[in-house]
Amino acid sequence: MASTYGRMAIITFSAWAGSSHGGVIAGLTACGMVMNIMFTGSDMIQEFKTGYMTLTSLKNMFISQVIGVIIGSILSPFTYWLLCRGIQDVGIPGSTYPTPYGLIYRNMAILGANGFSHFPKHCLTLCLVFFFGAMIMNFIQDSVDQKWAKFIPNPMAMSIGVLARAIGGAPDSVASNFVLDMCIGGLIIFIWQKIDGISADAFGSIVASALICGEGLSTISTSLLTFGRIKPPVCMKVLSKEEMKKLGI
């Protein structure tokens, strides 16, 4: 939910300040503050849940969280500075690091600063329709018997595909990889529950956390190779339909 409230902060503060008083900068700054605070809080709650499952001391986990925040506050700006010094095309579409989210959030801030009248036609109407539609679907899913609830589409799962498609419009976006990971993970847990539902419920979250950590650690080696301008001999990439047409595939 951190990114959702961050987008709300962009629209609210950008519209409040206006385009003539630095509304874009105000919106992006508020978004960054809101998202970082909420990410830290949500991560802490998730870690408390993990600590409860593994019988870990909550006091030690809280102290570790504080230490991690302090270290991250020092290392994150340094890492960004090092990245910008080593790679000159950060944020440029079509480069190694196109940062598609940056373009999306900046455009949202511009829209907010210029007022709701600059939104696409029927944009707010569609937002309200889908917002209340998702609320109604969740209410029905929680109200009916579990025998029938599994046949009701999950708005959260549907939104992942929509969001990935929206981000996929940016060049060299990672949205396709994200959707592929979610699809494979969902398939694994589905088969696991069919084979042994008890163990899947008990260890599914732990296995998923380990896979996410493993993928995160693999980005360290990728970043080091990119910083050294070393290209691996084998490269895999998910291409869009437009890119496949250009290549004649």
PDB file of C-alpha atoms in Angstrom:
ATOM      1  CA  MET A   1       0.000   0.000   0.000  1.00  0.00           C
ATOM      2  CA  ALA A   2       3.010   2.325   0.311  1.00  0.00           C
ATOM      3  CA  SER A   3       3.119   3.069  -3.412  1.00  0.00           C
ATOM      4  CA  THR A   4      -0.637   3.713  -3.451  1.00  0.00           C
ATOM      5  CA  TYR A   5      -0.426   6.319  -0.698  1.00  0.00           C
ATOM      6  CA  GLY A   6       2.680   7.728  -2.380  1.00  0.00           C
ATOM      7  CA  ARG A   7       0.691   8.374  -5.554  1.00  0.00           C
ATOM      8  CA  MET A   8      -2.046   9.982  -3.500  1.00  0.00           C
ATOM      9  CA  ALA A   9       0.584  12.267  -1.950  1.00  0.00           C
ATOM     10  CA  ILE A  10       1.849  13.225  -5.416  1.00  0.00           C
ATOM     11  CA  ILE A  11      -1.583  14.270  -6.636  1.00  0.00           C
ATOM     12  CA  THR A  12      -2.541  16.013  -3.383  1.00  0.00           C
ATOM     13  CA  PHE A  13       0.612  18.076  -2.812  1.00  0.00           C
ATOM     14  CA  SER A  14       1.183  18.828  -6.498  1.00  0.00           C
ATOM     15  CA  ALA A  15      -2.357  20.154  -6.843  1.00  0.00           C
ATOM     16  CA  TRP A  16      -2.036  22.060  -3.546  1.00  0.00           C
ATOM     17  CA  ALA A  17       1.207  23.823  -4.528  1.00  0.00           C
ATOM     18  CA  GLY A  18       0.301  24.362  -8.186  1.00  0.00           C
ATOM     19  CA  SER A  19       2.572  24.463 -11.215  1.00  0.00           C
ATOM     20  CA  SER A  20       3.670  28.060 -10.565  1.00  0.00           C
ATOM     21  CA  HIS A  21       4.932  27.270  -7.032  1.00  0.00           C
ATOM     22  CA  GLY A  22       6.994  24.140  -7.629  1.00  0.00           C
ATOM     23  CA  GLY A  23       4.120  21.695  -7.495  1.00  0.00           C
ATOM     24  CA  VAL A  24       6.090  18.950  -9.285  1.00  0.00           C
ATOM     25  CA  ILE A  25       8.975  19.060  -6.800  1.00  0.00           C
ATOM     26  CA  ALA A  26       6.573  19.308  -3.848  1.00  0.00           C
ATOM     27  CA  GLY A  27       4.585  16.286  -5.022  1.00  0.00           C
ATOM     28  CA  LEU A  28       7.651  14.120  -5.667  1.00  0.00           C
ATOM     29  CA  THR A  29       9.192  15.107  -2.325  1.00  0.00           C
ATOM     30  CA  ALA A  30       5.998  14.275  -0.429  1.00  0.00           C
ATOM     31  CA  CYS A  31       5.739  10.982  -2.310  1.00  0.00           C
ATOM     32  CA  GLY A  32       9.299  10.036  -1.377  1.00  0.00           C
ATOM     33  CA  MET A  33       8.729  10.814   2.296  1.00  0.00           C
ATOM     34  CA  VAL A  34       5.414   8.964   2.477  1.00  0.00           C
ATOM     35  CA  MET A  35       6.678   5.883   0.645  1.00  0.00           C
ATOM     36  CA  ASN A  36       9.890   5.592   2.677  1.00  0.00           C
ATOM     37  CA  ILE A  37       8.059   5.929   5.990  1.00  0.00           C
ATOM     38  CA  MET A  38       5.371   3.436   4.987  1.00  0.00           C
ATOM     39  CA  PHE A  39       7.868   0.961   3.520  1.00  0.00           C
ATOM     40  CA  THR A  40       9.836   1.031   6.765  1.00  0.00           C
ATOM     41  CA  GLY A  41       6.695   0.519   8.850  1.00  0.00           C
ATOM     42  CA  SER A  42       5.294  -2.239   6.643  1.00  0.00           C
ATOM     43  CA  ASP A  43       8.652  -4.040   6.560  1.00  0.00           C
ATOM     44  CA  MET A  44       8.762  -3.914  10.351  1.00  0.00           C
ATOM     45  CA  ILE A  45       5.292  -5.447  10.626  1.00  0.00           C
ATOM     46  CA  GLN A  46       6.250  -8.207   8.164  1.00  0.00           C
ATOM     47  CA  GLU A  47       9.425  -8.921  10.106  1.00  0.00           C
ATOM     48  CA  PHE A  48       7.471  -9.072  13.356  1.00  0.00           C
ATOM     49  CA  LYS A  49       5.256 -11.685  11.733  1.00  0.00           C
ATOM     50  CA  THR A  50       8.332 -13.651  10.640  1.00  0.00           C
ATOM     51  CA  GLY A  51       9.777 -13.306  14.131  1.00  0.00           C
ATOM     52  CA  TYR A  52       6.560 -14.632  15.652  1.00  0.00           C
ATOM     53  CA  MET A  53       6.699 -17.656  13.332  1.00  0.00           C
ATOM     54  CA  THR A  54      10.372 -18.342  14.121  1.00  0.00           C
ATOM     55  CA  LEU A  55      10.119 -17.491  17.867  1.00  0.00           C
ATOM     56  CA  THR A  56      12.605 -14.614  17.516  1.00  0.00           C
ATOM     57  CA  SER A  57      12.897 -11.855  20.133  1.00  0.00           C
ATOM     58  CA  LEU A  58      10.801  -8.862  19.021  1.00  0.00           C
ATOM     59  CA  LYS A  59      13.079  -6.514  20.948  1.00  0.00           C
ATOM     60  CA  ASN A  60      16.135  -7.707  19.023  1.00  0.00           C
ATOM     61  CA  MET A  61      14.238  -7.393  15.744  1.00  0.00           C
ATOM     62  CA  PHE A  62      13.241  -3.794  16.538  1.00  0.00           C
ATOM     63  CA  ILE A  63      16.828  -2.879  17.391  1.00  0.00           C
ATOM     64  CA  SER A  64      18.021  -4.526  14.160  1.00  0.00           C
ATOM     65  CA  GLN A  65      15.420  -2.566  12.216  1.00  0.00           C
ATOM     66  CA  VAL A  66      16.670   0.730  13.685  1.00  0.00           C
ATOM     67  CA  ILE A  67      20.274  -0.178  12.848  1.00  0.00           C
ATOM     68  CA  GLY A  68      19.235  -1.127   9.308  1.00  0.00           C
ATOM     69  CA  VAL A  69      17.438   2.198   8.788  1.00  0.00           C
ATOM     70  CA  ILE A  70      20.506   4.147   9.947  1.00  0.00           C
ATOM     71  CA  ILE A  71      22.854   2.160   7.708  1.00  0.00           C
ATOM     72  CA  GLY A  72      20.466   2.469   4.755  1.00  0.00           C
ATOM     73  CA  SER A  73      20.246   6.240   5.216  1.00  0.00           C
ATOM     74  CA  ILE A  74      24.010   6.419   4.776  1.00  0.00           C
ATOM     75  CA  LEU A  75      24.557   3.794   2.087  1.00  0.00           C
ATOM     76  CA  SER A  76      21.597   4.587  -0.192  1.00  0.00           C
ATOM     77  CA  PRO A  77      22.745   8.110  -1.226  1.00  0.00           C
ATOM     78  CA  PHE A  78      26.306   6.851  -1.604  1.00  0.00           C
ATOM     79  CA  THR A  79      25.165   3.951  -3.796  1.00  0.00           C
ATOM     80  CA  TYR A  80      23.112   6.296  -5.989  1.00  0.00           C
ATOM     81  CA  TRP A  81      26.053   8.688  -6.296  1.00  0.00           C
ATOM     82  CA  LEU A  82      28.360   5.811  -7.214  1.00  0.00           C
ATOM     83  CA  LEU A  83      25.868   4.537  -9.785  1.00  0.00           C
ATOM     84  CA  CYS A  84      25.545   7.956 -11.432  1.00  0.00           C
ATOM     85  CA  ARG A  85      29.334   8.343 -11.590  1.00  0.00           C
ATOM     86  CA  GLY A  86      29.896   4.935 -13.137  1.00  0.00           C
ATOM     87  CA  ILE A  87      26.944   4.953 -15.553  1.00  0.00           C
ATOM     88  CA  GLN A  88      26.182   8.149 -17.463  1.00  0.00           C
ATOM     89  CA  ASP A  89      22.848   7.128 -19.002  1.00  0.00           C
ATOM     90  CA  VAL A  90      20.795   6.504 -15.829  1.00  0.00           C
ATOM     91  CA  GLY A  91      17.175   7.480 -16.411  1.00  0.00           C
ATOM     92  CA  ILE A  92      17.438   7.664 -20.202  1.00  0.00           C
ATOM     93  CA  PRO A  93      14.863   5.496 -22.064  1.00  0.00           C
ATOM     94  CA  GLY A  94      16.521   2.581 -23.839  1.00  0.00           C
ATOM     95  CA  SER A  95      19.583   2.554 -21.551  1.00  0.00           C
ATOM     96  CA  THR A  96      20.689  -0.110 -19.090  1.00  0.00           C
ATOM     97  CA  TYR A  97      18.835   1.643 -16.263  1.00  0.00           C
ATOM     98  CA  PRO A  98      15.875   3.442 -17.869  1.00  0.00           C
ATOM     99  CA  THR A  99      14.079   3.916 -14.498  1.00  0.00           C
ATOM    100  CA  PRO A 100      10.541   3.649 -15.938  1.00  0.00           C
ATOM    101  CA  TYR A 101       8.956   4.394 -12.574  1.00  0.00           C
ATOM    102  CA  GLY A 102      10.675   7.786 -12.483  1.00  0.00           C
ATOM    103  CA  LEU A 103       9.008   8.820 -15.727  1.00  0.00           C
ATOM    104  CA  ILE A 104       5.597   7.636 -14.515  1.00  0.00           C
ATOM    105  CA  TYR A 105       5.798   9.406 -11.151  1.00  0.00           C
ATOM    106  CA  ARG A 106       7.077  12.630 -12.721  1.00  0.00           C
ATOM    107  CA  ASN A 107       4.190  12.653 -15.190  1.00  0.00           C
ATOM    108  CA  MET A 108       1.768  12.095 -12.308  1.00  0.00           C
ATOM    109  CA  ALA A 109       3.256  15.091 -10.512  1.00  0.00           C
ATOM    110  CA  ILE A 110       2.915  17.219 -13.664  1.00  0.00           C
ATOM    111  CA  LEU A 111      -0.724  16.211 -14.009  1.00  0.00           C
ATOM    112  CA  GLY A 112      -1.399  17.023 -10.382  1.00  0.00           C
ATOM    113  CA  ALA A 113       0.341  20.402 -10.570  1.00  0.00           C
ATOM    114  CA  ASN A 114      -1.606  21.405 -13.669  1.00  0.00           C
ATOM    115  CA  GLY A 115      -4.933  20.463 -12.084  1.00  0.00           C
ATOM    116  CA  PHE A 116      -7.484  17.718 -12.575  1.00  0.00           C
ATOM    117  CA  SER A 117      -8.723  19.404 -15.743  1.00  0.00           C
ATOM    118  CA  HIS A 118      -5.556  18.213 -17.501  1.00  0.00           C
ATOM    119  CA  PHE A 119      -6.320  14.574 -16.749  1.00  0.00           C
ATOM    120  CA  PRO A 120      -7.424  12.391 -19.683  1.00  0.00           C
ATOM    121  CA  LYS A 121     -11.134  12.432 -20.386  1.00  0.00           C
ATOM    122  CA  HIS A 122     -13.197  10.325 -17.948  1.00  0.00           C
ATOM    123  CA  CYS A 123     -10.012   9.483 -15.993  1.00  0.00           C
ATOM    124  CA  LEU A 124     -11.440  10.291 -12.545  1.00  0.00           C
ATOM    125  CA  THR A 125     -14.728   8.614 -13.416  1.00  0.00           C
ATOM    126  CA  LEU A 126     -12.958   5.382 -14.361  1.00  0.00           C
ATOM    127  CA  CYS A 127     -10.821   5.552 -11.212  1.00  0.00           C
ATOM    128  CA  LEU A 128     -13.901   5.823  -9.015  1.00  0.00           C
ATOM    129  CA  VAL A 129     -15.722   3.061 -10.907  1.00  0.00           C
ATOM    130  CA  PHE A 130     -12.862   0.594 -10.569  1.00  0.00           C
ATOM    131  CA  PHE A 131     -12.189   1.630  -6.953  1.00  0.00           C
ATOM    132  CA  PHE A 132     -15.723   0.921  -5.802  1.00  0.00           C
ATOM    133  CA  GLY A 133     -15.886  -2.125  -8.083  1.00  0.00           C
ATOM    134  CA  ALA A 134     -12.847  -3.604  -6.332  1.00  0.00           C
ATOM    135  CA  MET A 135     -14.384  -2.847  -2.924  1.00  0.00           C
ATOM    136  CA  ILE A 136     -17.616  -4.599  -3.900  1.00  0.00           C
ATOM    137  CA  MET A 137     -15.757  -7.637  -5.267  1.00  0.00           C
ATOM    138  CA  ASN A 138     -13.732  -7.928  -2.053  1.00  0.00           C
ATOM    139  CA  PHE A 139     -16.892  -7.622   0.053  1.00  0.00           C
ATOM    140  CA  ILE A 140     -18.647 -10.347  -1.949  1.00  0.00           C
ATOM    141  CA  GLN A 141     -15.584 -12.598  -1.799  1.00  0.00           C
ATOM    142  CA  ASP A 142     -15.425 -12.286   1.987  1.00  0.00           C
ATOM    143  CA  SER A 143     -19.193 -12.707   2.459  1.00  0.00           C
ATOM    144  CA  VAL A 144     -20.014 -15.782   0.405  1.00  0.00           C
ATOM    145  CA  ASP A 145     -19.083 -19.347   1.278  1.00  0.00           C
ATOM    146  CA  GLN A 146     -15.487 -20.363   0.576  1.00  0.00           C
ATOM    147  CA  LYS A 147     -16.812 -22.958  -1.841  1.00  0.00           C
ATOM    148  CA  TRP A 148     -17.915 -20.158  -4.171  1.00  0.00           C
ATOM    149  CA  ALA A 149     -15.427 -17.456  -3.137  1.00  0.00           C
ATOM    150  CA  LYS A 150     -12.599 -19.115  -5.067  1.00  0.00           C
ATOM    151  CA  PHE A 151     -14.482 -18.491  -8.326  1.00  0.00           C
ATOM    152  CA  ILE A 152     -14.657 -14.713  -7.733  1.00  0.00           C
ATOM    153  CA  PRO A 153     -11.743 -12.827  -9.340  1.00  0.00           C
ATOM    154  CA  ASN A 154      -9.285 -11.213  -6.955  1.00  0.00           C
ATOM    155  CA  PRO A 155      -8.974  -7.458  -7.675  1.00  0.00           C
ATOM    156  CA  MET A 156      -5.397  -7.412  -6.364  1.00  0.00           C
ATOM    157  CA  ALA A 157      -4.318 -10.133  -8.795  1.00  0.00           C
ATOM    158  CA  MET A 158      -6.112  -8.362 -11.638  1.00  0.00           C
ATOM    159  CA  SER A 159      -4.433  -5.056 -10.779  1.00  0.00           C
ATOM    160  CA  ILE A 160      -0.957  -6.627 -11.016  1.00  0.00           C
ATOM    161  CA  GLY A 161      -1.523  -7.450 -14.676  1.00  0.00           C
ATOM    162  CA  VAL A 162      -2.971  -4.003 -15.395  1.00  0.00           C
ATOM    163  CA  LEU A 163      -0.099  -2.254 -13.626  1.00  0.00           C
ATOM    164  CA  ALA A 164       2.471  -4.400 -15.417  1.00  0.00           C
ATOM    165  CA  ARG A 165       0.895  -3.556 -18.757  1.00  0.00           C
ATOM    166  CA  ALA A 166       0.940   0.147 -17.910  1.00  0.00           C
ATOM    167  CA  ILE A 167       4.601   0.050 -16.903  1.00  0.00           C
ATOM    168  CA  GLY A 168       5.387  -2.168 -19.867  1.00  0.00           C
ATOM    169  CA  GLY A 169       4.848   0.818 -22.140  1.00  0.00           C
ATOM    170  CA  ALA A 170       8.182   2.182 -20.968  1.00  0.00           C
ATOM    171  CA  PRO A 171      11.240   1.001 -22.936  1.00  0.00           C
ATOM    172  CA  ASP A 172      13.157  -1.924 -21.466  1.00  0.00           C
ATOM    173  CA  SER A 173      10.772  -2.179 -18.535  1.00  0.00           C
ATOM    174  CA  VAL A 174      11.058  -5.044 -16.065  1.00  0.00           C
ATOM    175  CA  ALA A 175       7.304  -5.451 -15.806  1.00  0.00           C
ATOM    176  CA  SER A 176       7.245  -8.651 -17.882  1.00  0.00           C
ATOM    177  CA  ASN A 177       9.837 -10.261 -15.627  1.00  0.00           C
ATOM    178  CA  PHE A 178       7.845  -9.273 -12.570  1.00  0.00           C
ATOM    179  CA  VAL A 179       4.653 -10.841 -13.920  1.00  0.00           C
ATOM    180  CA  LEU A 180       6.543 -13.994 -14.924  1.00  0.00           C
ATOM    181  CA  ASP A 181       7.941 -14.364 -11.390  1.00  0.00           C
ATOM    182  CA  MET A 182       4.480 -13.949  -9.887  1.00  0.00           C
ATOM    183  CA  CYS A 183       3.013 -16.479 -12.307  1.00  0.00           C
ATOM    184  CA  ILE A 184       5.664 -19.118 -11.574  1.00  0.00           C
ATOM    185  CA  GLY A 185       5.377 -18.540  -7.817  1.00  0.00           C
ATOM    186  CA  GLY A 186       1.585 -18.846  -7.943  1.00  0.00           C
ATOM    187  CA  LEU A 187       1.848 -22.056  -9.974  1.00  0.00           C
ATOM    188  CA  ILE A 188       4.327 -23.570  -7.498  1.00  0.00           C
ATOM    189  CA  ILE A 189       2.145 -22.818  -4.471  1.00  0.00           C
ATOM    190  CA  PHE A 190      -0.952 -24.080  -6.311  1.00  0.00           C
ATOM    191  CA  ILE A 191       0.670 -27.451  -7.097  1.00  0.00           C
ATOM    192  CA  TRP A 192       2.168 -27.619  -3.596  1.00  0.00           C
ATOM    193  CA  GLN A 193      -1.251 -27.096  -1.986  1.00  0.00           C
ATOM    194  CA  LYS A 194      -2.715 -29.851  -4.159  1.00  0.00           C
ATOM    195  CA  ILE A 195       0.027 -32.272  -3.096  1.00  0.00           C
ATOM    196  CA  ASP A 196       0.329 -31.330   0.589  1.00  0.00           C
ATOM    197  CA  GLY A 197      -1.848 -28.419   1.712  1.00  0.00           C
ATOM    198  CA  ILE A 198      -0.674 -28.496   5.346  1.00  0.00           C
ATOM    199  CA  SER A 199       3.018 -28.104   4.552  1.00  0.00           C
ATOM    200  CA  ALA A 200       2.225 -25.505   1.872  1.00  0.00           C
ATOM    201  CA  ASP A 201       0.368 -23.349   4.398  1.00  0.00           C
ATOM    202  CA  ALA A 202       3.138 -23.792   6.979  1.00  0.00           C
ATOM    203  CA  PHE A 203       6.218 -23.247   4.793  1.00  0.00           C
ATOM    204  CA  GLY A 204       4.915 -21.452   1.690  1.00  0.00           C
ATOM    205  CA  SER A 205       5.732 -17.977   3.022  1.00  0.00           C
ATOM    206  CA  ILE A 206       9.199 -19.084   4.115  1.00  0.00           C
ATOM    207  CA  VAL A 207      10.042 -20.576   0.716  1.00  0.00           C
ATOM    208  CA  ALA A 208       8.713 -17.475  -1.064  1.00  0.00           C
ATOM    209  CA  SER A 209      10.828 -15.228   1.186  1.00  0.00           C
ATOM    210  CA  ALA A 210      13.924 -17.294   0.432  1.00  0.00           C
ATOM    211  CA  LEU A 211      13.320 -17.067  -3.315  1.00  0.00           C
ATOM    212  CA  ILE A 212      12.836 -13.287  -3.102  1.00  0.00           C
ATOM    213  CA  CYS A 213      16.049 -12.918  -1.070  1.00  0.00           C
ATOM    214  CA  GLY A 214      17.947 -15.081  -3.565  1.00  0.00           C
ATOM    215  CA  GLU A 215      16.766 -12.986  -6.487  1.00  0.00           C
ATOM    216  CA  GLY A 216      17.675  -9.806  -4.614  1.00  0.00           C
ATOM    217  CA  LEU A 217      21.190 -11.048  -3.898  1.00  0.00           C
ATOM    218  CA  SER A 218      21.679 -11.943  -7.551  1.00  0.00           C
ATOM    219  CA  THR A 219      21.231  -8.273  -8.476  1.00  0.00           C
ATOM    220  CA  ILE A 220      24.451  -7.458  -6.597  1.00  0.00           C
ATOM    221  CA  SER A 221      26.572  -9.403  -9.084  1.00  0.00           C
ATOM    222  CA  THR A 222      24.582  -7.929 -11.973  1.00  0.00           C
ATOM    223  CA  SER A 223      25.168  -4.408 -10.680  1.00  0.00           C
ATOM    224  CA  LEU A 224      28.891  -5.024 -10.275  1.00  0.00           C
ATOM    225  CA  LEU A 225      29.144  -6.326 -13.853  1.00  0.00           C
ATOM    226  CA  THR A 226      27.199  -3.349 -15.160  1.00  0.00           C
ATOM    227  CA  PHE A 227      29.295  -0.889 -13.171  1.00  0.00           C
ATOM    228  CA  GLY A 228      32.427  -2.439 -14.655  1.00  0.00           C
ATOM    229  CA  ARG A 229      30.844  -2.282 -18.141  1.00  0.00           C
ATOM    230  CA  ILE A 230      31.172  -6.063 -18.431  1.00  0.00           C
ATOM    231  CA  LYS A 231      28.512  -7.803 -20.485  1.00  0.00           C
ATOM    232  CA  PRO A 232      27.789 -11.489 -19.726  1.00  0.00           C
ATOM    233  CA  PRO A 233      28.190 -13.949 -22.631  1.00  0.00           C
ATOM    234  CA  VAL A 234      24.576 -15.113 -22.310  1.00  0.00           C
ATOM    235  CA  CYS A 235      21.640 -12.740 -21.884  1.00  0.00           C
ATOM    236  CA  MET A 236      17.925 -13.455 -21.565  1.00  0.00           C
ATOM    237  CA  LYS A 237      15.260 -10.845 -22.166  1.00  0.00           C
ATOM    238  CA  VAL A 238      11.480 -10.826 -22.508  1.00  0.00           C
ATOM    239  CA  LEU A 239      10.514  -8.950 -25.666  1.00  0.00           C
ATOM    240  CA  SER A 240       7.244  -7.178 -26.335  1.00  0.00           C
ATOM    241  CA  LYS A 241       5.197  -7.770 -29.476  1.00  0.00           C
ATOM    242  CA  GLU A 242       6.437  -4.507 -30.990  1.00  0.00           C
ATOM    243  CA  GLU A 243      10.082  -5.452 -30.414  1.00  0.00           C
ATOM    244  CA  MET A 244       9.516  -8.921 -31.880  1.00  0.00           C
ATOM    245  CA  LYS A 245       7.975  -7.376 -35.001  1.00  0.00           C
ATOM    246  CA  LYS A 246      11.022  -5.112 -35.417  1.00  0.00           C
ATOM    247  CA  LEU A 247      13.329  -8.133 -35.177  1.00  0.00           C
ATOM    248  CA  GLY A 248      11.142 -10.142 -37.545  1.00  0.00           C
ATOM    249  CA  ILE A 249      10.387 -12.861 -35.005  1.00  0.00           C
TER     250      ILE A 249
END
